[in-house]
Amino acid sequence: MTPAELSRTVLHAVRRAVDAGKLNVTVPERAVVAPPGPGGCGDYATNIALRLARPAGQPPYRVAEVLRPYLMGVDGVADVVLTGPGFLNISLGGGAPAALVEEIRSAGARYGYADGPDGRIVQLHCPYDLRAVVVAEVAARVLRSQGALVRVTAEGFDPEWTAVLGVRTDGVGPAPASLPVNVRPVPAPADPLPLGRDAARWALLHPAAHDRPRVGEEHLVQREGNPLFRVRYAHARTRALTRNAADLGFEGRPGPVQSQDLLAALGDHPRVLAAAAEHRAPDRLARHLVAVADAALPFLTTVLPRGGEKPSAAHRARLALAEAAGTVLAGGLTLLGIDAPEHL
């Protein structure tokens, strides 16, 4: 069961509880599932009971108790444990890793995207400031990935921003009084353009909007201490594994695989995109890519056969998971407007 399927399963459980008269609430449009937080367990957790507690007029833990039986009877769900004030912690069956990898392989770079337009129309307006324009442009890309129609305008614009960073807006000039500036991150302390497109974009996007970005040459260093390098290196390594596996005569095939941290990070990608869109915060996507890379890098050393070992089903499953990680990293970098090279 994939995260998207699990989200629908949670909503179906709510609907069944409502139909049975166990809960008196309006079934929400979506249910968030994510890796368990501190004190949690299993593969995924959902706060749906906490969200429904007030409209249901019941404590969150009681709502979770009502929902648990409706989740326990579903194919693909191995166990449901209640923790904290009412979190539902869900353990999936053994086919979950393969299903997640297959979902990513099927969706490609659009993994985590909405199925289509959702009717939202969003206007982003920013001051005459390079960081604000870059943040607004990428926030618009992420919003569009989640089904919104977005227009980006700025109070001023320098053509060099397009020449160096490839950044663009849909309009330039003062906005009507009814359209206030709604994208105003802390400006960069110095001109980031000398860093070049990829490093400059990362320097402006990786920190949260309220943090002052660093625009020094640390973003150009090809070492593990540089988060951008780790993300791009992890992506390049996944591509190299595909080439090396082809030389050995095998290719990836989804199957059982043990790498809980990486699976959790990949499964969390749709939620991160939705949150980055909701909060106009591309920094959430940038930091998530670092988490995916950090989970992937130790795993990538286990993918290929060693010595005289012959490729097995386990190697094929590991390669498929590595390729899925590469797909998520490439798709995320593309949304940030940053190149994802296959050789690094």
Short mmCIF file of C-alpha atoms in Angstrom, two decimals:
data_model
loop_
_atom_site.label_atom_id
_atom_site.label_comp_id
_atom_site.label_asym_id
_atom_site.label_seq_id
_atom_site.Cartn_x
_atom_site.Cartn_y
_atom_site.Cartn_z
CA MET A 1 0.00 0.00 0.00
CA THR A 2 1.42 3.36 -1.02
CA PRO A 3 1.13 6.57 1.07
CA ALA A 4 -1.53 7.90 -1.31
CA GLU A 5 -3.50 4.67 -1.01
CA LEU A 6 -3.11 4.71 2.77
CA SER A 7 -4.44 8.27 2.90
CA ARG A 8 -7.53 7.15 0.97
CA THR A 9 -7.82 4.14 3.29
CA VAL A 10 -7.88 6.42 6.34
CA LEU A 11 -10.61 8.56 4.77
CA HIS A 12 -12.60 5.42 3.92
CA ALA A 13 -12.30 4.33 7.57
CA VAL A 14 -13.73 7.68 8.66
CA ARG A 15 -16.57 7.35 6.15
CA ARG A 16 -17.40 3.84 7.39
CA ALA A 17 -17.43 5.03 11.00
CA VAL A 18 -19.76 7.89 10.06
CA ASP A 19 -22.07 5.58 8.10
CA ALA A 20 -22.21 3.21 11.08
CA GLY A 21 -23.22 6.06 13.40
CA LYS A 22 -19.99 5.86 15.41
CA LEU A 23 -18.90 9.39 14.50
CA ASN A 24 -20.95 12.47 13.67
CA VAL A 25 -18.57 14.48 11.49
CA THR A 26 -18.12 15.64 7.94
CA VAL A 27 -15.59 13.42 6.18
CA PRO A 28 -12.56 15.62 5.31
CA GLU A 29 -11.22 15.86 1.77
CA ARG A 30 -7.77 14.51 2.67
CA ALA A 31 -5.95 12.70 5.44
CA VAL A 32 -2.27 13.32 6.09
CA VAL A 33 -0.08 10.27 6.63
CA ALA A 34 3.60 10.68 7.47
CA PRO A 35 6.45 8.77 9.13
CA PRO A 36 5.82 8.46 12.88
CA GLY A 37 7.21 11.20 15.08
CA PRO A 38 8.94 10.76 18.47
CA GLY A 39 7.12 8.13 20.52
CA GLY A 40 5.41 6.71 17.44
CA CYS A 41 5.83 3.32 15.80
CA GLY A 42 5.03 1.44 12.61
CA ASP A 43 5.44 2.68 9.03
CA TYR A 44 3.13 5.70 9.03
CA ALA A 45 1.09 7.79 11.44
CA THR A 46 -1.95 10.02 10.97
CA ASN A 47 -3.40 12.79 13.14
CA ILE A 48 -6.89 12.40 11.68
CA ALA A 49 -8.38 11.66 15.11
CA LEU A 50 -7.01 14.94 16.50
CA ARG A 51 -8.50 16.83 13.55
CA LEU A 52 -11.94 15.24 14.02
CA ALA A 53 -12.10 15.43 17.81
CA ARG A 54 -13.68 18.88 18.11
CA PRO A 55 -16.37 18.43 15.43
CA ALA A 56 -17.08 14.95 16.82
CA GLY A 57 -17.41 16.32 20.36
CA GLN A 58 -15.17 13.54 21.68
CA PRO A 59 -11.58 13.32 22.97
CA PRO A 60 -9.02 12.58 20.23
CA TYR A 61 -8.05 9.26 21.80
CA ARG A 62 -11.68 8.10 21.75
CA VAL A 63 -11.98 9.06 18.07
CA ALA A 64 -8.82 7.05 17.37
CA GLU A 65 -10.32 4.07 19.22
CA VAL A 66 -13.41 4.31 17.01
CA LEU A 67 -11.36 4.40 13.81
CA ARG A 68 -8.87 1.64 14.67
CA PRO A 69 -11.16 -1.35 13.91
CA TYR A 70 -12.05 0.12 10.50
CA LEU A 71 -8.34 0.26 9.62
CA MET A 72 -7.43 -3.13 11.06
CA GLY A 73 -9.66 -4.99 8.64
CA VAL A 74 -8.06 -3.55 5.50
CA ASP A 75 -5.79 -5.58 3.23
CA GLY A 76 -2.22 -4.33 3.48
CA VAL A 77 -2.56 -3.05 7.06
CA ALA A 78 -0.77 -5.34 9.51
CA ASP A 79 -1.33 -3.41 12.75
CA VAL A 80 -2.63 -0.10 14.14
CA VAL A 81 -1.30 1.24 17.44
CA LEU A 82 -2.61 4.31 19.30
CA THR A 83 -0.02 6.65 20.82
CA GLY A 84 0.05 10.08 22.44
CA PRO A 85 -3.20 12.05 22.51
CA GLY A 86 -4.67 10.06 19.62
CA PHE A 87 -2.22 9.34 16.83
CA LEU A 88 -2.95 6.25 14.74
CA ASN A 89 0.34 4.46 13.98
CA ILE A 90 -0.05 2.08 11.05
CA SER A 91 2.19 -0.87 10.19
CA LEU A 92 1.86 -2.12 6.63
CA GLY A 93 2.25 -5.59 5.20
CA GLY A 94 5.42 -6.86 3.56
CA GLY A 95 4.44 -5.64 0.12
CA ALA A 96 4.54 -1.95 1.12
CA PRO A 97 8.12 -1.19 -0.02
CA ALA A 98 7.53 -2.70 -3.46
CA ALA A 99 4.25 -0.80 -3.85
CA LEU A 100 5.90 2.51 -2.92
CA VAL A 101 8.75 1.95 -5.39
CA GLU A 102 6.30 0.95 -8.11
CA GLU A 103 4.26 4.10 -7.48
CA ILE A 104 7.37 6.28 -7.85
CA ARG A 105 8.47 4.42 -10.98
CA SER A 106 5.02 4.90 -12.49
CA ALA A 107 4.71 8.60 -11.65
CA GLY A 108 8.32 9.51 -12.39
CA ALA A 109 9.21 13.14 -11.72
CA ARG A 110 5.51 13.83 -11.01
CA TYR A 111 5.46 11.60 -7.92
CA GLY A 112 3.61 13.53 -5.23
CA TYR A 113 1.81 15.78 -7.72
CA ALA A 114 -1.94 16.38 -7.64
CA ASP A 115 -4.04 14.52 -10.18
CA GLY A 116 -5.08 17.79 -11.84
CA PRO A 117 -6.25 21.39 -11.22
CA ASP A 118 -8.11 21.86 -7.96
CA GLY A 119 -9.67 25.25 -8.71
CA ARG A 120 -7.36 27.35 -6.52
CA ILE A 121 -6.12 30.66 -7.97
CA VAL A 122 -3.09 32.09 -6.17
CA GLN A 123 -1.41 35.46 -6.70
CA LEU A 124 2.13 35.85 -5.35
CA HIS A 125 3.53 39.39 -5.24
CA CYS A 126 7.03 40.24 -4.07
CA PRO A 127 9.23 43.32 -3.64
CA TYR A 128 12.19 44.27 -5.81
CA ASP A 129 14.49 41.72 -4.22
CA LEU A 130 16.23 38.74 -5.81
CA ARG A 131 15.60 36.29 -2.99
CA ALA A 132 11.91 37.20 -2.86
CA VAL A 133 11.56 36.68 -6.61
CA VAL A 134 13.34 33.29 -6.51
CA VAL A 135 11.26 32.11 -3.54
CA ALA A 136 8.03 33.26 -5.21
CA GLU A 137 8.92 31.57 -8.51
CA VAL A 138 9.68 28.23 -6.85
CA ALA A 139 6.69 28.49 -4.51
CA ALA A 140 4.61 28.91 -7.66
CA ARG A 141 6.11 25.76 -9.18
CA VAL A 142 5.32 23.77 -6.05
CA LEU A 143 1.79 25.19 -5.88
CA ARG A 144 1.21 24.23 -9.52
CA SER A 145 2.39 20.69 -8.72
CA GLN A 146 -0.46 20.56 -6.21
CA GLY A 147 -3.13 21.71 -8.64
CA ALA A 148 -3.19 25.49 -8.15
CA LEU A 149 -3.22 28.14 -10.87
CA VAL A 150 -0.53 30.68 -9.90
CA ARG A 151 0.60 34.11 -11.09
CA VAL A 152 3.85 35.71 -9.84
CA THR A 153 4.45 39.47 -9.99
CA ALA A 154 7.16 41.70 -8.56
CA GLU A 155 7.54 45.40 -7.82
CA GLY A 156 10.83 45.42 -9.74
CA PHE A 157 13.04 43.08 -11.72
CA ASP A 158 16.64 42.97 -12.99
CA PRO A 159 17.17 41.18 -16.35
CA GLU A 160 20.45 39.78 -15.00
CA TRP A 161 18.40 37.61 -12.65
CA THR A 162 17.04 35.79 -15.66
CA ALA A 163 20.41 35.66 -17.42
CA VAL A 164 22.18 34.06 -14.45
CA LEU A 165 19.50 32.27 -12.43
CA GLY A 166 16.82 31.70 -15.07
CA VAL A 167 14.23 33.31 -12.83
CA ARG A 168 11.13 34.92 -14.35
CA THR A 169 7.87 36.52 -13.27
CA ASP A 170 4.50 36.99 -14.94
CA GLY A 171 4.49 40.76 -14.46
CA VAL A 172 6.55 43.64 -13.09
CA GLY A 173 5.43 46.89 -11.50
CA PRO A 174 3.54 48.28 -8.51
CA ALA A 175 0.52 46.28 -7.52
CA PRO A 176 -2.97 47.64 -6.88
CA ALA A 177 -3.77 48.49 -3.29
CA SER A 178 -5.79 45.29 -3.09
CA LEU A 179 -2.69 43.20 -3.86
CA PRO A 180 -0.16 43.52 -1.03
CA VAL A 181 3.30 42.01 -1.02
CA ASN A 182 2.81 38.48 0.28
CA VAL A 183 6.28 36.98 -0.36
CA ARG A 184 8.95 38.81 1.65
CA PRO A 185 11.79 36.57 2.90
CA VAL A 186 14.80 38.06 4.67
CA PRO A 187 17.00 39.48 1.87
CA ALA A 188 20.43 38.02 1.11
CA PRO A 189 23.28 39.94 2.77
CA ALA A 190 25.24 40.08 -0.50
CA ASP A 191 24.84 39.45 -4.19
CA PRO A 192 24.54 35.66 -4.77
CA LEU A 193 24.87 35.84 -8.57
CA PRO A 194 28.64 35.08 -8.57
CA LEU A 195 27.76 31.60 -7.24
CA GLY A 196 26.07 30.69 -10.51
CA ARG A 197 22.58 29.35 -11.08
CA ASP A 198 22.49 26.16 -9.01
CA ALA A 199 24.46 27.25 -5.95
CA ALA A 200 22.82 30.67 -5.82
CA ARG A 201 19.33 29.21 -6.02
CA TRP A 202 20.15 26.72 -3.28
CA ALA A 203 21.65 29.43 -1.07
CA LEU A 204 18.45 31.48 -1.36
CA LEU A 205 15.97 28.60 -1.10
CA HIS A 206 17.40 26.23 1.52
CA PRO A 207 17.00 28.53 4.57
CA ALA A 208 13.54 29.28 5.92
CA ALA A 209 12.12 32.63 4.83
CA HIS A 210 12.77 34.20 8.25
CA ASP A 211 16.45 33.14 8.24
CA ARG A 212 19.18 35.23 6.62
CA PRO A 213 20.79 33.16 3.86
CA ARG A 214 24.52 32.61 3.54
CA VAL A 215 25.82 33.35 0.07
CA GLY A 216 29.47 32.37 0.42
CA GLU A 217 31.56 29.87 -1.53
CA GLU A 218 30.64 27.06 0.90
CA HIS A 219 27.83 26.27 -1.55
CA LEU A 220 30.39 25.47 -4.25
CA VAL A 221 32.48 23.03 -2.20
CA GLN A 222 32.30 19.44 -3.48
CA ARG A 223 32.30 17.83 -0.03
CA GLU A 224 29.77 16.11 2.21
CA GLY A 225 29.59 19.17 4.43
CA ASN A 226 27.74 20.95 1.62
CA PRO A 227 24.05 19.86 1.60
CA LEU A 228 23.62 20.74 -2.07
CA PHE A 229 26.58 18.55 -2.97
CA ARG A 230 25.13 15.63 -0.97
CA VAL A 231 21.78 15.89 -2.76
CA ARG A 232 23.30 16.06 -6.22
CA TYR A 233 25.91 13.42 -5.43
CA ALA A 234 23.24 11.01 -4.15
CA HIS A 235 21.29 11.53 -7.36
CA ALA A 236 24.38 10.96 -9.53
CA ARG A 237 25.19 7.79 -7.57
CA THR A 238 21.75 6.34 -8.29
CA ARG A 239 22.28 6.93 -12.00
CA ALA A 240 25.72 5.34 -11.83
CA LEU A 241 24.22 2.26 -10.14
CA THR A 242 21.77 1.86 -13.02
CA ARG A 243 24.62 1.99 -15.52
CA ASN A 244 26.77 -0.41 -13.51
CA ALA A 245 23.90 -2.85 -13.06
CA ALA A 246 23.30 -2.83 -16.82
CA ASP A 247 26.95 -3.76 -17.31
CA LEU A 248 26.36 -6.71 -14.95
CA GLY A 249 23.26 -7.75 -16.90
CA PHE A 250 20.43 -6.88 -14.52
CA GLU A 251 17.96 -4.09 -13.85
CA GLY A 252 15.81 -2.91 -10.97
CA ARG A 253 12.62 -4.69 -10.01
CA PRO A 254 10.47 -3.64 -7.01
CA GLY A 255 10.45 -6.16 -4.19
CA PRO A 256 10.97 -6.56 -0.43
CA VAL A 257 13.86 -4.45 0.82
CA GLN A 258 15.10 -3.30 4.22
CA SER A 259 15.85 0.42 4.39
CA GLN A 260 13.27 1.95 6.67
CA ASP A 261 14.79 5.45 6.78
CA LEU A 262 14.92 5.74 2.99
CA LEU A 263 11.47 4.25 2.49
CA ALA A 264 10.03 6.63 5.08
CA ALA A 265 11.69 9.65 3.43
CA LEU A 266 10.40 8.68 -0.03
CA GLY A 267 6.93 7.95 1.29
CA ASP A 268 6.87 11.38 2.94
CA HIS A 269 7.55 13.23 -0.32
CA PRO A 270 3.88 13.88 -1.27
CA ARG A 271 3.18 15.31 2.19
CA VAL A 272 6.23 17.57 1.99
CA LEU A 273 5.17 18.92 -1.40
CA ALA A 274 1.67 19.62 -0.10
CA ALA A 275 3.05 21.39 2.99
CA ALA A 276 5.57 23.41 0.95
CA ALA A 277 2.70 24.53 -1.30
CA GLU A 278 0.34 25.36 1.55
CA HIS A 279 2.92 27.47 3.41
CA ARG A 280 4.61 28.94 0.28
CA ALA A 281 7.81 27.46 1.71
CA PRO A 282 10.17 25.87 -0.86
CA ASP A 283 12.75 25.55 1.94
CA ARG A 284 10.72 22.59 3.20
CA LEU A 285 11.31 20.81 -0.10
CA ALA A 286 15.03 21.68 -0.08
CA ARG A 287 15.50 20.29 3.43
CA HIS A 288 13.49 17.20 2.53
CA LEU A 289 15.82 16.49 -0.38
CA VAL A 290 18.73 16.61 2.06
CA ALA A 291 16.90 14.07 4.26
CA VAL A 292 16.33 11.79 1.26
CA ALA A 293 19.98 12.05 0.23
CA ASP A 294 21.23 11.37 3.76
CA ALA A 295 19.02 8.29 3.98
CA ALA A 296 20.02 7.12 0.50
CA LEU A 297 23.80 7.46 0.61
CA PRO A 298 24.51 4.65 3.14
CA PHE A 299 21.99 2.40 1.37
CA LEU A 300 23.50 2.89 -2.09
CA THR A 301 26.68 1.06 -1.06
CA THR A 302 24.62 -2.15 -0.59
CA VAL A 303 22.96 -2.25 -4.02
CA LEU A 304 25.42 -4.00 -6.35
CA PRO A 305 26.74 -7.56 -5.98
CA ARG A 306 30.17 -7.86 -4.39
CA GLY A 307 33.07 -10.05 -5.45
CA GLY A 308 31.84 -13.20 -7.16
CA GLU A 309 28.26 -12.65 -5.99
CA LYS A 310 25.65 -13.00 -8.73
CA PRO A 311 22.70 -10.59 -9.11
CA SER A 312 19.69 -11.81 -7.14
CA ALA A 313 16.12 -10.70 -6.50
CA ALA A 314 17.44 -8.77 -3.49
CA HIS A 315 19.86 -6.83 -5.68
CA ARG A 316 17.08 -6.03 -8.15
CA ALA A 317 14.84 -4.77 -5.34
CA ARG A 318 17.65 -2.61 -3.91
CA LEU A 319 18.39 -1.16 -7.33
CA ALA A 320 14.71 -0.32 -7.87
CA LEU A 321 14.63 1.49 -4.52
CA ALA A 322 17.85 3.36 -5.36
CA GLU A 323 16.37 4.42 -8.69
CA ALA A 324 13.21 5.59 -6.92
CA ALA A 325 15.37 7.75 -4.65
CA GLY A 326 17.09 9.20 -7.70
CA THR A 327 13.71 9.99 -9.24
CA VAL A 328 12.56 11.88 -6.14
CA LEU A 329 15.85 13.79 -5.89
CA ALA A 330 15.78 14.75 -9.57
CA GLY A 331 12.13 15.81 -9.42
CA GLY A 332 12.71 17.92 -6.31
CA LEU A 333 15.79 19.63 -7.74
CA THR A 334 13.88 20.40 -10.92
CA LEU A 335 11.13 22.10 -8.91
CA LEU A 336 13.82 24.21 -7.24
CA GLY A 337 15.20 25.14 -10.66
CA ILE A 338 18.47 23.32 -9.98
CA ASP A 339 20.22 20.91 -12.33
CA ALA A 340 20.40 17.21 -11.38
CA PRO A 341 23.50 15.94 -13.21
CA GLU A 342 23.92 12.23 -13.92
CA HIS A 343 27.70 12.51 -13.48
CA LEU A 344 29.31 14.38 -10.62
#
